[in-house]
C-alpha cells in the first residue's frame, strides 16, 4: 500500500562540525565598527532647499498659514485642512492652493486675500499667489488630529 521503504540502521554518523578558518578577533570587530561609526558621524546633514518641505522658506509660509484662523471655527486654516498645497520656488514665488469649508462661506472673498497678504509678508517670499479651488470639496476628514481634538471630535 505504501510507496515508502523502511530501513533500520544501528547508528548514523554525526554531521561534520562547522569550522571558521579566518575569524575576526573581538578587537578587529570593534575597529571595523568604529570605522563605520566615524564615517557616519563625519557626514554633514543634507539640508532641504529653502522652498521644499523642511526648508526655512517653506516652513515660514506654513507658519504664516497657521496664524490665520477661520472666523467661525476656532482652528487655524492649515490644521483645519483648508490648505491643499504649498509650493515655493527657489526665486521666492509662493503658490498656495486652498479651499473653504463651503462656497457660501462668509469669508469667501476676504480669506484668499488675507492668505496672499500673510504669505507675501514672509521674509524671502518675493510674491504670493493663492488659488481657491472647490474640487475636491472640503470635509471634516481633512482636519488634522489636533484640530479634531480641539473641536471635540476625537
PDB file of C-alpha atoms in Angstrom:
ATOM      1  CA  UNK A   1       0.000   0.000   0.000  1.00  0.00           C
ATOM      2  CA  UNK A   2       2.801   2.367   0.804  1.00  0.00           C
ATOM      3  CA  UNK A   3       5.476   3.505  -1.646  1.00  0.00           C
ATOM      4  CA  UNK A   4       7.955   4.029   1.180  1.00  0.00           C
ATOM      5  CA  UNK A   5      10.715   1.631   2.023  1.00  0.00           C
ATOM      6  CA  UNK A   6      11.714   1.344   5.655  1.00  0.00           C
ATOM      7  CA  UNK A   7      15.269   0.511   6.613  1.00  0.00           C
ATOM      8  CA  UNK A   8      16.530   0.023  10.133  1.00  0.00           C
ATOM      9  CA  UNK A   9      20.123   1.028  10.930  1.00  0.00           C
ATOM     10  CA  UNK A  10      22.290   0.607  14.010  1.00  0.00           C
ATOM     11  CA  UNK A  11      23.691   4.178  14.029  1.00  0.00           C
ATOM     12  CA  UNK A  12      24.086   7.316  11.952  1.00  0.00           C
ATOM     13  CA  UNK A  13      27.362   9.187  11.502  1.00  0.00           C
ATOM     14  CA  UNK A  14      27.349  12.665  13.059  1.00  0.00           C
ATOM     15  CA  UNK A  15      27.450  15.519  10.555  1.00  0.00           C
ATOM     16  CA  UNK A  16      30.729  17.425  10.333  1.00  0.00           C
ATOM     17  CA  UNK A  17      31.083  20.464  12.582  1.00  0.00           C
ATOM     18  CA  UNK A  18      31.295  23.898  11.032  1.00  0.00           C
ATOM     19  CA  UNK A  19      34.723  25.446  11.130  1.00  0.00           C
ATOM     20  CA  UNK A  20      35.638  29.102  10.693  1.00  0.00           C
ATOM     21  CA  UNK A  21      39.138  29.450   9.378  1.00  0.00           C
ATOM     22  CA  UNK A  22      39.610  33.235   9.466  1.00  0.00           C
ATOM     23  CA  UNK A  23      37.525  34.533  12.339  1.00  0.00           C
ATOM     24  CA  UNK A  24      37.854  38.177  13.404  1.00  0.00           C
ATOM     25  CA  UNK A  25      39.161  38.820  16.840  1.00  0.00           C
ATOM     26  CA  UNK A  26      36.938  40.974  19.077  1.00  0.00           C
ATOM     27  CA  UNK A  27      39.445  43.832  18.663  1.00  0.00           C
ATOM     28  CA  UNK A  28      39.192  43.638  14.860  1.00  0.00           C
ATOM     29  CA  UNK A  29      35.392  43.637  15.022  1.00  0.00           C
ATOM     30  CA  UNK A  30      35.427  46.707  17.281  1.00  0.00           C
ATOM     31  CA  UNK A  31      37.871  48.509  14.978  1.00  0.00           C
ATOM     32  CA  UNK A  32      35.623  47.812  11.961  1.00  0.00           C
ATOM     33  CA  UNK A  33      32.566  49.114  13.834  1.00  0.00           C
ATOM     34  CA  UNK A  34      34.448  52.247  14.905  1.00  0.00           C
ATOM     35  CA  UNK A  35      35.477  52.958  11.315  1.00  0.00           C
ATOM     36  CA  UNK A  36      31.837  52.752  10.244  1.00  0.00           C
ATOM     37  CA  UNK A  37      30.690  54.943  13.130  1.00  0.00           C
ATOM     38  CA  UNK A  38      33.397  57.543  12.469  1.00  0.00           C
ATOM     39  CA  UNK A  39      32.358  57.751   8.819  1.00  0.00           C
ATOM     40  CA  UNK A  40      28.696  58.054   9.776  1.00  0.00           C
ATOM     41  CA  UNK A  41      29.344  60.795  12.328  1.00  0.00           C
ATOM     42  CA  UNK A  42      31.597  62.704   9.914  1.00  0.00           C
ATOM     43  CA  UNK A  43      28.788  63.091   7.370  1.00  0.00           C
ATOM     44  CA  UNK A  44      27.286  66.541   7.131  1.00  0.00           C
ATOM     45  CA  UNK A  45      23.490  66.754   7.183  1.00  0.00           C
ATOM     46  CA  UNK A  46      21.885  67.269   3.809  1.00  0.00           C
ATOM     47  CA  UNK A  47      19.794  70.396   4.225  1.00  0.00           C
ATOM     48  CA  UNK A  48      16.474  70.791   2.497  1.00  0.00           C
ATOM     49  CA  UNK A  49      16.231  73.505  -0.127  1.00  0.00           C
ATOM     50  CA  UNK A  50      14.559  76.629   1.233  1.00  0.00           C
ATOM     51  CA  UNK A  51      11.402  76.092  -0.808  1.00  0.00           C
ATOM     52  CA  UNK A  52      10.974  72.387  -0.048  1.00  0.00           C
ATOM     53  CA  UNK A  53       9.207  70.893   2.968  1.00  0.00           C
ATOM     54  CA  UNK A  54      11.651  71.244   5.831  1.00  0.00           C
ATOM     55  CA  UNK A  55      13.307  74.263   4.216  1.00  0.00           C
ATOM     56  CA  UNK A  56      13.262  77.601   6.015  1.00  0.00           C
ATOM     57  CA  UNK A  57      11.190  79.474   3.422  1.00  0.00           C
ATOM     58  CA  UNK A  58       8.601  76.701   3.041  1.00  0.00           C
ATOM     59  CA  UNK A  59       8.246  76.334   6.813  1.00  0.00           C
ATOM     60  CA  UNK A  60       7.933  80.124   7.142  1.00  0.00           C
ATOM     61  CA  UNK A  61       4.994  80.057   4.726  1.00  0.00           C
ATOM     62  CA  UNK A  62       3.358  77.187   6.648  1.00  0.00           C
ATOM     63  CA  UNK A  63       3.867  79.063   9.942  1.00  0.00           C
ATOM     64  CA  UNK A  64       2.196  82.134   8.424  1.00  0.00           C
ATOM     65  CA  UNK A  65      -0.761  79.975   7.339  1.00  0.00           C
ATOM     66  CA  UNK A  66      -1.051  78.591  10.863  1.00  0.00           C
ATOM     67  CA  UNK A  67      -1.598  82.138  12.146  1.00  0.00           C
ATOM     68  CA  UNK A  68      -4.797  82.578  10.098  1.00  0.00           C
ATOM     69  CA  UNK A  69      -7.922  81.375  11.868  1.00  0.00           C
ATOM     70  CA  UNK A  70     -11.316  80.556  10.436  1.00  0.00           C
ATOM     71  CA  UNK A  71     -13.720  83.161  11.886  1.00  0.00           C
ATOM     72  CA  UNK A  72     -16.413  80.572  12.659  1.00  0.00           C
ATOM     73  CA  UNK A  73     -14.244  77.685  13.857  1.00  0.00           C
ATOM     74  CA  UNK A  74     -11.512  78.317  16.463  1.00  0.00           C
ATOM     75  CA  UNK A  75      -8.840  76.444  14.466  1.00  0.00           C
ATOM     76  CA  UNK A  76      -6.221  77.768  12.043  1.00  0.00           C
ATOM     77  CA  UNK A  77      -6.817  77.153   8.349  1.00  0.00           C
ATOM     78  CA  UNK A  78      -3.793  74.863   7.994  1.00  0.00           C
ATOM     79  CA  UNK A  79      -4.888  72.435  10.717  1.00  0.00           C
ATOM     80  CA  UNK A  80      -8.472  72.746   9.503  1.00  0.00           C
ATOM     81  CA  UNK A  81      -7.351  71.179   6.218  1.00  0.00           C
ATOM     82  CA  UNK A  82      -8.226  74.154   4.034  1.00  0.00           C
ATOM     83  CA  UNK A  83      -4.698  74.307   2.577  1.00  0.00           C
ATOM     84  CA  UNK A  84      -4.348  71.746  -0.196  1.00  0.00           C
ATOM     85  CA  UNK A  85      -0.852  72.672  -1.324  1.00  0.00           C
ATOM     86  CA  UNK A  86       2.107  74.974  -0.757  1.00  0.00           C
ATOM     87  CA  UNK A  87       4.765  75.427  -3.418  1.00  0.00           C
ATOM     88  CA  UNK A  88       7.721  77.768  -3.061  1.00  0.00           C
ATOM     89  CA  UNK A  89      10.194  78.261  -5.898  1.00  0.00           C
ATOM     90  CA  UNK A  90      13.897  78.994  -5.472  1.00  0.00           C
ATOM     91  CA  UNK A  91      13.352  82.594  -6.550  1.00  0.00           C
ATOM     92  CA  UNK A  92      10.760  83.220  -3.796  1.00  0.00           C
ATOM     93  CA  UNK A  93       7.445  82.751  -5.591  1.00  0.00           C
ATOM     94  CA  UNK A  94       4.905  81.139  -3.249  1.00  0.00           C
ATOM     95  CA  UNK A  95       1.773  79.464  -4.558  1.00  0.00           C
ATOM     96  CA  UNK A  96      -0.903  78.301  -2.105  1.00  0.00           C
ATOM     97  CA  UNK A  97      -3.804  76.117  -3.192  1.00  0.00           C
ATOM     98  CA  UNK A  98      -6.686  76.283  -0.774  1.00  0.00           C
ATOM     99  CA  UNK A  99     -10.400  75.803  -0.340  1.00  0.00           C
ATOM    100  CA  UNK A 100     -13.052  76.943   2.106  1.00  0.00           C
ATOM    101  CA  UNK A 101     -15.448  74.895   4.181  1.00  0.00           C
ATOM    102  CA  UNK A 102     -18.277  75.813   1.777  1.00  0.00           C
ATOM    103  CA  UNK A 103     -18.639  78.011  -1.326  1.00  0.00           C
ATOM    104  CA  UNK A 104     -21.120  80.130   0.645  1.00  0.00           C
ATOM    105  CA  UNK A 105     -18.600  80.811   3.414  1.00  0.00           C
ATOM    106  CA  UNK A 106     -18.912  84.426   4.615  1.00  0.00           C
ATOM    107  CA  UNK A 107     -15.158  84.973   4.147  1.00  0.00           C
ATOM    108  CA  UNK A 108     -15.046  83.574   0.588  1.00  0.00           C
ATOM    109  CA  UNK A 109     -13.911  86.922  -0.773  1.00  0.00           C
ATOM    110  CA  UNK A 110     -11.627  88.073   2.041  1.00  0.00           C
ATOM    111  CA  UNK A 111      -9.862  84.845   3.124  1.00  0.00           C
ATOM    112  CA  UNK A 112      -7.810  84.261  -0.078  1.00  0.00           C
ATOM    113  CA  UNK A 113      -6.682  87.906   0.023  1.00  0.00           C
ATOM    114  CA  UNK A 114      -5.633  87.552   3.675  1.00  0.00           C
ATOM    115  CA  UNK A 115      -3.694  84.370   2.853  1.00  0.00           C
ATOM    116  CA  UNK A 116      -1.952  86.133  -0.032  1.00  0.00           C
ATOM    117  CA  UNK A 117      -1.088  89.108   2.186  1.00  0.00           C
ATOM    118  CA  UNK A 118       0.268  86.980   5.059  1.00  0.00           C
ATOM    119  CA  UNK A 119       2.265  84.646   2.819  1.00  0.00           C
ATOM    120  CA  UNK A 120       3.657  87.617   0.882  1.00  0.00           C
ATOM    121  CA  UNK A 121       4.899  89.096   4.182  1.00  0.00           C
ATOM    122  CA  UNK A 122       7.109  86.071   4.956  1.00  0.00           C
ATOM    123  CA  UNK A 123      10.775  87.111   4.704  1.00  0.00           C
ATOM    124  CA  UNK A 124      12.219  85.670   1.494  1.00  0.00           C
ATOM    125  CA  UNK A 125       8.908  85.433  -0.360  1.00  0.00           C
ATOM    126  CA  UNK A 126       9.072  87.656  -3.426  1.00  0.00           C
ATOM    127  CA  UNK A 127       5.421  87.302  -4.403  1.00  0.00           C
ATOM    128  CA  UNK A 128       2.472  85.164  -3.357  1.00  0.00           C
ATOM    129  CA  UNK A 129      -0.370  83.687  -5.348  1.00  0.00           C
ATOM    130  CA  UNK A 130      -3.459  81.941  -3.971  1.00  0.00           C
ATOM    131  CA  UNK A 131      -5.658  79.569  -5.948  1.00  0.00           C
ATOM    132  CA  UNK A 132      -9.092  78.924  -4.479  1.00  0.00           C
ATOM    133  CA  UNK A 133     -10.405  75.508  -5.535  1.00  0.00           C
ATOM    134  CA  UNK A 134     -13.599  73.588  -4.807  1.00  0.00           C
ATOM    135  CA  UNK A 135     -12.514  70.180  -6.034  1.00  0.00           C
ATOM    136  CA  UNK A 136     -12.038  68.093  -4.021  1.00  0.00           C
ATOM    137  CA  UNK A 137     -14.592  69.595  -1.672  1.00  0.00           C
ATOM    138  CA  UNK A 138     -13.555  70.121   1.929  1.00  0.00           C
ATOM    139  CA  UNK A 139     -14.879  67.714   4.525  1.00  0.00           C
ATOM    140  CA  UNK A 140     -14.098  67.263   8.246  1.00  0.00           C
ATOM    141  CA  UNK A 141     -11.826  64.291   7.491  1.00  0.00           C
ATOM    142  CA  UNK A 142      -9.268  66.742   6.074  1.00  0.00           C
ATOM    143  CA  UNK A 143      -8.692  68.223   9.536  1.00  0.00           C
ATOM    144  CA  UNK A 144      -5.566  67.298  11.464  1.00  0.00           C
ATOM    145  CA  UNK A 145      -5.912  65.271  14.639  1.00  0.00           C
ATOM    146  CA  UNK A 146      -5.026  68.402  16.620  1.00  0.00           C
ATOM    147  CA  UNK A 147      -7.961  70.277  15.059  1.00  0.00           C
ATOM    148  CA  UNK A 148     -10.327  67.370  15.675  1.00  0.00           C
ATOM    149  CA  UNK A 149      -9.205  67.235  19.299  1.00  0.00           C
ATOM    150  CA  UNK A 150      -9.685  70.995  19.690  1.00  0.00           C
ATOM    151  CA  UNK A 151     -13.244  70.669  18.363  1.00  0.00           C
ATOM    152  CA  UNK A 152     -14.058  67.614  20.485  1.00  0.00           C
ATOM    153  CA  UNK A 153     -14.278  65.265  17.507  1.00  0.00           C
ATOM    154  CA  UNK A 154     -11.765  62.723  18.883  1.00  0.00           C
TER     155      UNK A 154
END
